[in-house]
Amino acid sequence: MANLVAMLRLPSNLKSTQWQILAGPILILLILSMMVLPLPAFILDLLFTFNIALSIMVLLVAMFTQRTLDFAAFPTILLFTTLLRLALNVASTRIILMEGHTGAAAAGKVVEAFGHFLVGGNFAIGIVVFIILVIINFMVITKGAGRIAEVGARFVLDGMPGKQMAIDADLNAGLIGEDEAKKRRSEVTQEADFYGSMDGASKFVRGDAIAGILIMVINVVGGLLVGVLQHGMSMSSAAESYTLLTIGDGLVAQIPALVISTAAGVIVTRVSTDQDVGEQMVGQLFSNPRVMLLAAAVLGLLGMVPGMPNLVFLLFTAALLGLAWWLRGREEKAPEEPQPVKMPENNSVVEATWNDVQLEDSLGMEVGYRLIPMVDFQQDGELLGRIRSIRKKFAQDMGFLPPVVHIRDNMDLQPARYRILMKGVEIGSGDAYPGRWLAINPGTAAGTLPGEKTVDPAFGLDAIWIESALKEQAQIQGFTVVEASTVVATHLNHLIGQFSAELFGRQEAQQLLDRVSQEMPKLTEDLVPGVVTLTTLHKVLQNLLAEKVPIRDMRTILETLAEHAPLQSDPHELTAVVRVALGRAITQQWFPGNEEVQVIGLDTALERL
């Protein structure tokens, strides 16, 4: 056993929880052995029962998964179950042709039950039922699931660049970390691989259905030849015996195949939400009482038509009316939207003080009352955490910490409206709808989506506010889909970068100088204020930020100023000198990874025009 473990490169102390490592190879070896070795009837009963149980388990897992990638192994499982059914067909064909003359139990109790009990022992009915199952599996379910997988794979591949851009944008904005970005990129790749695999795996099921028909014909013809020529049976006796066994074998294989095909259809047609398929169907079918009332009215009219089964129609009419009444009552009991609480008026007059003078915040945000949950930690609001990440990421990229964002509610705004203010002046605004998603068209999206059309507030791209149920469809069509808090955070991050020079005031310059003095105390003491005043230093840094040049390399900036400031006091001239000193950093910022930069030289005479 130790040598076997070493050959398989398995850990010598294999734990009981690691048996999954051997599950795949053992199943493949079992399938191959079934095709070669003759199996007794009892073993066939066990394997047929295992095949039925496995197909039911696969269908239930497909029904209870909430995301497509939660069952990413489905294409491989589809291949294994198809091989298992074909191997069982080979094994059962062998035993039917060898022992079919002995009676109906020759291929085991399971085949006998499907051949006699399910179709009443009538091989003509069995053939019809078998052909119907094959047609349903081959022409309806498998063909539809295969087409959906094909189109889904195409749209997922088309939407990959947009998804990657969205991940990179969130990472650059500080909304997610490096680990989360890697996880999302991996999920994008897995989703593309999954739909590509499903596109090919659906061909397995179609081939299995064709093979089932051919195996049935071979079993019947072969059984007649073997029964009549080798065992001396009459034509009618051989036809009845071998045909019933063949029908039982075909049904016991095609029913699990139909179940697996249904699971494939469920997987590729589902929409990824936080609900499984059953919750989605019940929640969306029975959410509107008006639908129940109209359906009850139609059934009631049909139930009153002479000659119709009145009891059945009226029974369903009563059931739908009761369901509509219950849904209407539940809607009326739903809590209403909270209204802003009025503060009691204080009639006493208080003398005004200097504390009543409100200074404008450097950076602020006002939100309507529907957006309050996004900025409230007690209601699982994510926006405050995202803003902290934005400030931290901006400080790492640009070299200074932007001001704190002061957030207030404003009842004068529209409920879903927000405003971003700088020193009390609006610099940006937009709408956000918690619980909905913004589908942004990067320019490559195909088709349209139902929803409220708008424009991405950060970059001005066409966008649509959609419901959560349409998220996966939008991603498949190539839209970049982001949630409401991400929309607001991305807009804020864009504006902070756009107005970084104005946000860098004298106070921020002094705080930055204090931070640098901790690392280079001698340089800062000799430079400020002896050689360069804080005002000049602030203006130079502000000029660089206006050109989107990071000021992280304060050592180079201060050393350059220490060298040239005694001869030149103009901030703009000093900015030009510092810009040259930061040339490598600026070049790397705009042309990353390029050793050469393409430039165009103008003739002197042209420059003088």
PDB file of C-alpha atoms in Angstrom, residues 79-295:
ATOM      1  CA  LEU A  79     -18.922  13.301 -18.920  1.00  0.00           C
ATOM      2  CA  PHE A  80     -18.567  10.738 -16.127  1.00  0.00           C
ATOM      3  CA  THR A  81     -22.312  10.048 -15.912  1.00  0.00           C
ATOM      4  CA  THR A  82     -22.517   9.651 -19.701  1.00  0.00           C
ATOM      5  CA  LEU A  83     -19.649   7.145 -19.662  1.00  0.00           C
ATOM      6  CA  LEU A  84     -21.292   5.328 -16.753  1.00  0.00           C
ATOM      7  CA  ARG A  85     -24.579   4.955 -18.654  1.00  0.00           C
ATOM      8  CA  LEU A  86     -22.814   3.718 -21.783  1.00  0.00           C
ATOM      9  CA  ALA A  87     -20.784   1.233 -19.739  1.00  0.00           C
ATOM     10  CA  LEU A  88     -23.989  -0.013 -18.121  1.00  0.00           C
ATOM     11  CA  ASN A  89     -25.550  -0.374 -21.581  1.00  0.00           C
ATOM     12  CA  VAL A  90     -22.572  -2.451 -22.725  1.00  0.00           C
ATOM     13  CA  ALA A  91     -22.683  -4.640 -19.601  1.00  0.00           C
ATOM     14  CA  SER A  92     -26.454  -5.114 -19.777  1.00  0.00           C
ATOM     15  CA  THR A  93     -26.331  -5.849 -23.528  1.00  0.00           C
ATOM     16  CA  ARG A  94     -23.774  -8.574 -22.860  1.00  0.00           C
ATOM     17  CA  ILE A  95     -25.876 -10.245 -20.175  1.00  0.00           C
ATOM     18  CA  ILE A  96     -29.150  -9.849 -22.147  1.00  0.00           C
ATOM     19  CA  LEU A  97     -27.695 -11.584 -25.201  1.00  0.00           C
ATOM     20  CA  MET A  98     -26.019 -14.284 -23.076  1.00  0.00           C
ATOM     21  CA  GLU A  99     -28.826 -15.020 -20.582  1.00  0.00           C
ATOM     22  CA  GLY A 100     -31.957 -13.518 -22.160  1.00  0.00           C
ATOM     23  CA  HIS A 101     -33.379 -16.913 -23.040  1.00  0.00           C
ATOM     24  CA  THR A 102     -33.607 -17.829 -19.334  1.00  0.00           C
ATOM     25  CA  GLY A 103     -36.373 -15.354 -18.558  1.00  0.00           C
ATOM     26  CA  ALA A 104     -37.233 -11.768 -17.638  1.00  0.00           C
ATOM     27  CA  ALA A 105     -34.894 -11.723 -14.604  1.00  0.00           C
ATOM     28  CA  ALA A 106     -31.790 -12.458 -16.702  1.00  0.00           C
ATOM     29  CA  ALA A 107     -30.461  -8.856 -16.502  1.00  0.00           C
ATOM     30  CA  GLY A 108     -31.431  -8.242 -12.894  1.00  0.00           C
ATOM     31  CA  LYS A 109     -34.440  -7.068 -10.950  1.00  0.00           C
ATOM     32  CA  VAL A 110     -34.077  -3.391 -11.925  1.00  0.00           C
ATOM     33  CA  VAL A 111     -34.228  -4.075 -15.675  1.00  0.00           C
ATOM     34  CA  GLU A 112     -37.117  -6.503 -15.133  1.00  0.00           C
ATOM     35  CA  ALA A 113     -39.052  -3.908 -13.111  1.00  0.00           C
ATOM     36  CA  PHE A 114     -38.596  -1.210 -15.739  1.00  0.00           C
ATOM     37  CA  GLY A 115     -39.544  -3.645 -18.502  1.00  0.00           C
ATOM     38  CA  HIS A 116     -42.667  -5.027 -16.830  1.00  0.00           C
ATOM     39  CA  PHE A 117     -43.980  -2.754 -14.110  1.00  0.00           C
ATOM     40  CA  LEU A 118     -43.476   0.679 -15.740  1.00  0.00           C
ATOM     41  CA  VAL A 119     -44.934  -0.311 -19.125  1.00  0.00           C
ATOM     42  CA  GLY A 120     -47.224  -3.126 -18.011  1.00  0.00           C
ATOM     43  CA  GLY A 121     -45.182  -5.819 -19.725  1.00  0.00           C
ATOM     44  CA  ASN A 122     -46.210  -4.533 -23.165  1.00  0.00           C
ATOM     45  CA  PHE A 123     -43.110  -4.111 -25.316  1.00  0.00           C
ATOM     46  CA  ALA A 124     -44.979  -1.927 -27.849  1.00  0.00           C
ATOM     47  CA  ILE A 125     -45.847   0.583 -25.115  1.00  0.00           C
ATOM     48  CA  GLY A 126     -42.272   0.338 -23.860  1.00  0.00           C
ATOM     49  CA  ILE A 127     -40.848   1.164 -27.291  1.00  0.00           C
ATOM     50  CA  VAL A 128     -43.147   4.192 -27.597  1.00  0.00           C
ATOM     51  CA  VAL A 129     -42.246   5.461 -24.104  1.00  0.00           C
ATOM     52  CA  PHE A 130     -38.543   4.926 -24.793  1.00  0.00           C
ATOM     53  CA  ILE A 131     -38.693   6.844 -28.092  1.00  0.00           C
ATOM     54  CA  ILE A 132     -40.628   9.701 -26.430  1.00  0.00           C
ATOM     55  CA  LEU A 133     -38.013   9.970 -23.668  1.00  0.00           C
ATOM     56  CA  VAL A 134     -35.209  10.014 -26.233  1.00  0.00           C
ATOM     57  CA  ILE A 135     -36.963  12.726 -28.269  1.00  0.00           C
ATOM     58  CA  ILE A 136     -37.550  14.859 -25.149  1.00  0.00           C
ATOM     59  CA  ASN A 137     -33.942  14.447 -24.086  1.00  0.00           C
ATOM     60  CA  PHE A 138     -32.350  14.846 -27.514  1.00  0.00           C
ATOM     61  CA  MET A 139     -34.563  17.362 -29.324  1.00  0.00           C
ATOM     62  CA  VAL A 140     -35.838  19.540 -26.470  1.00  0.00           C
ATOM     63  CA  ILE A 141     -33.743  19.704 -23.322  1.00  0.00           C
ATOM     64  CA  THR A 142     -30.265  18.902 -24.638  1.00  0.00           C
ATOM     65  CA  LYS A 143     -30.618  21.002 -27.777  1.00  0.00           C
ATOM     66  CA  GLY A 144     -31.872  24.014 -25.819  1.00  0.00           C
ATOM     67  CA  ALA A 145     -29.244  23.691 -23.089  1.00  0.00           C
ATOM     68  CA  GLY A 146     -26.505  23.304 -25.695  1.00  0.00           C
ATOM     69  CA  ARG A 147     -27.626  26.437 -27.537  1.00  0.00           C
ATOM     70  CA  ILE A 148     -27.767  28.448 -24.307  1.00  0.00           C
ATOM     71  CA  ALA A 149     -24.298  27.219 -23.327  1.00  0.00           C
ATOM     72  CA  GLU A 150     -22.957  28.152 -26.772  1.00  0.00           C
ATOM     73  CA  VAL A 151     -24.379  31.685 -26.651  1.00  0.00           C
ATOM     74  CA  GLY A 152     -23.389  32.062 -22.994  1.00  0.00           C
ATOM     75  CA  ALA A 153     -19.795  31.072 -23.768  1.00  0.00           C
ATOM     76  CA  ARG A 154     -19.667  33.623 -26.581  1.00  0.00           C
ATOM     77  CA  PHE A 155     -21.016  36.464 -24.439  1.00  0.00           C
ATOM     78  CA  VAL A 156     -18.836  35.542 -21.453  1.00  0.00           C
ATOM     79  CA  LEU A 157     -15.730  35.653 -23.642  1.00  0.00           C
ATOM     80  CA  ASP A 158     -16.851  38.977 -25.150  1.00  0.00           C
ATOM     81  CA  GLY A 159     -17.463  40.398 -21.683  1.00  0.00           C
ATOM     82  CA  MET A 160     -14.132  39.313 -20.185  1.00  0.00           C
ATOM     83  CA  PRO A 161     -12.235  42.529 -21.088  1.00  0.00           C
ATOM     84  CA  GLY A 162     -14.946  44.669 -19.493  1.00  0.00           C
ATOM     85  CA  LYS A 163     -14.947  42.572 -16.327  1.00  0.00           C
ATOM     86  CA  GLN A 164     -11.147  42.712 -16.110  1.00  0.00           C
ATOM     87  CA  MET A 165     -11.278  46.497 -16.552  1.00  0.00           C
ATOM     88  CA  ALA A 166     -13.871  46.763 -13.777  1.00  0.00           C
ATOM     89  CA  ILE A 167     -11.674  44.705 -11.439  1.00  0.00           C
ATOM     90  CA  ASP A 168      -8.621  46.831 -12.258  1.00  0.00           C
ATOM     91  CA  ALA A 169     -10.669  50.003 -11.715  1.00  0.00           C
ATOM     92  CA  ASP A 170     -11.865  48.802  -8.299  1.00  0.00           C
ATOM     93  CA  LEU A 171      -8.295  47.853  -7.380  1.00  0.00           C
ATOM     94  CA  ASN A 172      -6.882  51.198  -8.479  1.00  0.00           C
ATOM     95  CA  ALA A 173      -9.641  53.029  -6.629  1.00  0.00           C
ATOM     96  CA  GLY A 174      -8.834  51.153  -3.433  1.00  0.00           C
ATOM     97  CA  LEU A 175     -12.267  49.547  -3.283  1.00  0.00           C
ATOM     98  CA  ILE A 176     -10.774  46.047  -3.153  1.00  0.00           C
ATOM     99  CA  GLY A 177      -7.432  44.573  -2.144  1.00  0.00           C
ATOM    100  CA  GLU A 178      -4.962  42.568  -4.184  1.00  0.00           C
ATOM    101  CA  ASP A 179      -6.265  39.253  -2.839  1.00  0.00           C
ATOM    102  CA  GLU A 180      -9.862  40.128  -3.714  1.00  0.00           C
ATOM    103  CA  ALA A 181      -8.758  41.237  -7.192  1.00  0.00           C
ATOM    104  CA  LYS A 182      -6.990  37.905  -7.755  1.00  0.00           C
ATOM    105  CA  LYS A 183     -10.097  36.062  -6.577  1.00  0.00           C
ATOM    106  CA  ARG A 184     -12.362  38.004  -8.950  1.00  0.00           C
ATOM    107  CA  ARG A 185     -10.005  37.507 -11.902  1.00  0.00           C
ATOM    108  CA  SER A 186      -9.966  33.796 -11.142  1.00  0.00           C
ATOM    109  CA  GLU A 187     -13.785  33.720 -11.067  1.00  0.00           C
ATOM    110  CA  VAL A 188     -13.953  35.494 -14.440  1.00  0.00           C
ATOM    111  CA  THR A 189     -11.596  32.900 -15.942  1.00  0.00           C
ATOM    112  CA  GLN A 190     -13.505  30.019 -14.331  1.00  0.00           C
ATOM    113  CA  GLU A 191     -16.808  31.347 -15.677  1.00  0.00           C
ATOM    114  CA  ALA A 192     -15.428  31.481 -19.218  1.00  0.00           C
ATOM    115  CA  ASP A 193     -13.974  27.972 -18.848  1.00  0.00           C
ATOM    116  CA  PHE A 194     -17.281  26.682 -17.454  1.00  0.00           C
ATOM    117  CA  TYR A 195     -19.454  27.908 -20.326  1.00  0.00           C
ATOM    118  CA  GLY A 196     -16.868  26.748 -22.851  1.00  0.00           C
ATOM    119  CA  SER A 197     -16.881  23.294 -21.253  1.00  0.00           C
ATOM    120  CA  MET A 198     -20.686  23.205 -21.146  1.00  0.00           C
ATOM    121  CA  ASP A 199     -20.795  24.037 -24.849  1.00  0.00           C
ATOM    122  CA  GLY A 200     -18.831  20.867 -25.558  1.00  0.00           C
ATOM    123  CA  ALA A 201     -20.274  18.713 -22.778  1.00  0.00           C
ATOM    124  CA  SER A 202     -23.797  19.052 -24.196  1.00  0.00           C
ATOM    125  CA  LYS A 203     -22.594  17.041 -27.196  1.00  0.00           C
ATOM    126  CA  PHE A 204     -21.998  14.090 -24.846  1.00  0.00           C
ATOM    127  CA  VAL A 205     -25.685  13.935 -23.955  1.00  0.00           C
ATOM    128  CA  ARG A 206     -26.790  14.165 -27.593  1.00  0.00           C
ATOM    129  CA  GLY A 207     -24.400  11.373 -28.537  1.00  0.00           C
ATOM    130  CA  ASP A 208     -25.640   9.313 -25.596  1.00  0.00           C
ATOM    131  CA  ALA A 209     -29.245   9.608 -26.835  1.00  0.00           C
ATOM    132  CA  ILE A 210     -28.263   8.451 -30.329  1.00  0.00           C
ATOM    133  CA  ALA A 211     -26.246   5.594 -28.846  1.00  0.00           C
ATOM    134  CA  GLY A 212     -29.283   4.553 -26.775  1.00  0.00           C
ATOM    135  CA  ILE A 213     -31.418   4.157 -29.911  1.00  0.00           C
ATOM    136  CA  LEU A 214     -28.718   2.173 -31.727  1.00  0.00           C
ATOM    137  CA  ILE A 215     -28.139  -0.064 -28.690  1.00  0.00           C
ATOM    138  CA  MET A 216     -31.879  -0.796 -28.491  1.00  0.00           C
ATOM    139  CA  VAL A 217     -31.996  -1.811 -32.167  1.00  0.00           C
ATOM    140  CA  ILE A 218     -28.873  -3.967 -31.784  1.00  0.00           C
ATOM    141  CA  ASN A 219     -30.264  -5.656 -28.675  1.00  0.00           C
ATOM    142  CA  VAL A 220     -33.582  -6.507 -30.351  1.00  0.00           C
ATOM    143  CA  VAL A 221     -32.043  -7.785 -33.598  1.00  0.00           C
ATOM    144  CA  GLY A 222     -29.200  -9.558 -31.812  1.00  0.00           C
ATOM    145  CA  GLY A 223     -31.595 -11.076 -29.278  1.00  0.00           C
ATOM    146  CA  LEU A 224     -33.831 -12.460 -32.025  1.00  0.00           C
ATOM    147  CA  LEU A 225     -30.855 -14.034 -33.806  1.00  0.00           C
ATOM    148  CA  VAL A 226     -29.385 -15.495 -30.611  1.00  0.00           C
ATOM    149  CA  GLY A 227     -32.732 -16.728 -29.275  1.00  0.00           C
ATOM    150  CA  VAL A 228     -33.919 -18.319 -32.530  1.00  0.00           C
ATOM    151  CA  LEU A 229     -30.653 -19.662 -33.950  1.00  0.00           C
ATOM    152  CA  GLN A 230     -28.720 -20.640 -30.806  1.00  0.00           C
ATOM    153  CA  HIS A 231     -31.394 -21.447 -28.237  1.00  0.00           C
ATOM    154  CA  GLY A 232     -34.150 -22.760 -30.509  1.00  0.00           C
ATOM    155  CA  MET A 233     -36.789 -20.282 -29.328  1.00  0.00           C
ATOM    156  CA  SER A 234     -39.781 -19.377 -31.456  1.00  0.00           C
ATOM    157  CA  MET A 235     -39.817 -15.975 -33.128  1.00  0.00           C
ATOM    158  CA  SER A 236     -42.672 -14.647 -30.951  1.00  0.00           C
ATOM    159  CA  SER A 237     -41.153 -15.940 -27.715  1.00  0.00           C
ATOM    160  CA  ALA A 238     -37.716 -14.519 -28.554  1.00  0.00           C
ATOM    161  CA  ALA A 239     -39.233 -11.196 -29.594  1.00  0.00           C
ATOM    162  CA  GLU A 240     -41.214 -10.845 -26.372  1.00  0.00           C
ATOM    163  CA  SER A 241     -38.365 -11.895 -24.076  1.00  0.00           C
ATOM    164  CA  TYR A 242     -35.495  -9.936 -25.632  1.00  0.00           C
ATOM    165  CA  THR A 243     -37.607  -6.886 -26.485  1.00  0.00           C
ATOM    166  CA  LEU A 244     -38.910  -6.492 -22.921  1.00  0.00           C
ATOM    167  CA  LEU A 245     -35.377  -6.850 -21.548  1.00  0.00           C
ATOM    168  CA  THR A 246     -34.104  -4.308 -24.065  1.00  0.00           C
ATOM    169  CA  ILE A 247     -36.910  -1.870 -23.258  1.00  0.00           C
ATOM    170  CA  GLY A 248     -36.206  -2.223 -19.525  1.00  0.00           C
ATOM    171  CA  ASP A 249     -32.505  -1.655 -20.150  1.00  0.00           C
ATOM    172  CA  GLY A 250     -33.220   1.398 -22.313  1.00  0.00           C
ATOM    173  CA  LEU A 251     -35.646   2.962 -19.832  1.00  0.00           C
ATOM    174  CA  VAL A 252     -33.381   2.421 -16.840  1.00  0.00           C
ATOM    175  CA  ALA A 253     -30.629   4.246 -18.749  1.00  0.00           C
ATOM    176  CA  GLN A 254     -32.684   6.997 -20.416  1.00  0.00           C
ATOM    177  CA  ILE A 255     -34.535   8.171 -17.299  1.00  0.00           C
ATOM    178  CA  PRO A 256     -31.269   9.107 -15.487  1.00  0.00           C
ATOM    179  CA  ALA A 257     -30.059  10.639 -18.769  1.00  0.00           C
ATOM    180  CA  LEU A 258     -33.189  12.807 -18.861  1.00  0.00           C
ATOM    181  CA  VAL A 259     -32.599  13.851 -15.241  1.00  0.00           C
ATOM    182  CA  ILE A 260     -28.964  14.802 -15.972  1.00  0.00           C
ATOM    183  CA  SER A 261     -30.038  16.757 -19.064  1.00  0.00           C
ATOM    184  CA  THR A 262     -32.578  18.620 -16.942  1.00  0.00           C
ATOM    185  CA  ALA A 263     -29.799  19.472 -14.480  1.00  0.00           C
ATOM    186  CA  ALA A 264     -27.706  20.804 -17.375  1.00  0.00           C
ATOM    187  CA  GLY A 265     -30.601  22.982 -18.488  1.00  0.00           C
ATOM    188  CA  VAL A 266     -31.098  24.298 -14.952  1.00  0.00           C
ATOM    189  CA  ILE A 267     -27.395  25.154 -14.635  1.00  0.00           C
ATOM    190  CA  VAL A 268     -27.093  27.115 -17.890  1.00  0.00           C
ATOM    191  CA  THR A 269     -30.473  28.884 -17.671  1.00  0.00           C
ATOM    192  CA  ARG A 270     -30.292  30.043 -14.062  1.00  0.00           C
ATOM    193  CA  VAL A 271     -29.467  33.629 -13.060  1.00  0.00           C
ATOM    194  CA  SER A 272     -26.878  34.013 -10.301  1.00  0.00           C
ATOM    195  CA  THR A 273     -28.475  35.588  -7.218  1.00  0.00           C
ATOM    196  CA  ASP A 274     -28.479  34.930  -3.489  1.00  0.00           C
ATOM    197  CA  GLN A 275     -31.429  32.546  -4.024  1.00  0.00           C
ATOM    198  CA  ASP A 276     -31.600  29.029  -5.410  1.00  0.00           C
ATOM    199  CA  VAL A 277     -33.818  28.053  -8.347  1.00  0.00           C
ATOM    200  CA  GLY A 278     -36.823  27.139  -6.212  1.00  0.00           C
ATOM    201  CA  GLU A 279     -36.766  30.424  -4.306  1.00  0.00           C
ATOM    202  CA  GLN A 280     -36.442  32.395  -7.541  1.00  0.00           C
ATOM    203  CA  MET A 281     -39.351  30.571  -9.201  1.00  0.00           C
ATOM    204  CA  VAL A 282     -41.726  30.810  -6.239  1.00  0.00           C
ATOM    205  CA  GLY A 283     -40.734  34.375  -5.408  1.00  0.00           C
ATOM    206  CA  GLN A 284     -41.209  35.640  -8.956  1.00  0.00           C
ATOM    207  CA  LEU A 285     -44.223  33.552 -10.019  1.00  0.00           C
ATOM    208  CA  PHE A 286     -46.337  34.198  -6.931  1.00  0.00           C
ATOM    209  CA  SER A 287     -45.284  37.736  -6.013  1.00  0.00           C
ATOM    210  CA  ASN A 288     -48.092  39.622  -7.797  1.00  0.00           C
ATOM    211  CA  PRO A 289     -51.666  39.016  -6.555  1.00  0.00           C
ATOM    212  CA  ARG A 290     -53.123  40.521  -9.747  1.00  0.00           C
ATOM    213  CA  VAL A 291     -51.667  37.634 -11.736  1.00  0.00           C
ATOM    214  CA  MET A 292     -53.412  35.169  -9.419  1.00  0.00           C
ATOM    215  CA  LEU A 293     -56.723  37.013  -9.780  1.00  0.00           C
ATOM    216  CA  LEU A 294     -56.584  37.047 -13.584  1.00  0.00           C
ATOM    217  CA  ALA A 295     -55.599  33.366 -13.728  1.00  0.00           C
TER     218      ALA A 295
END
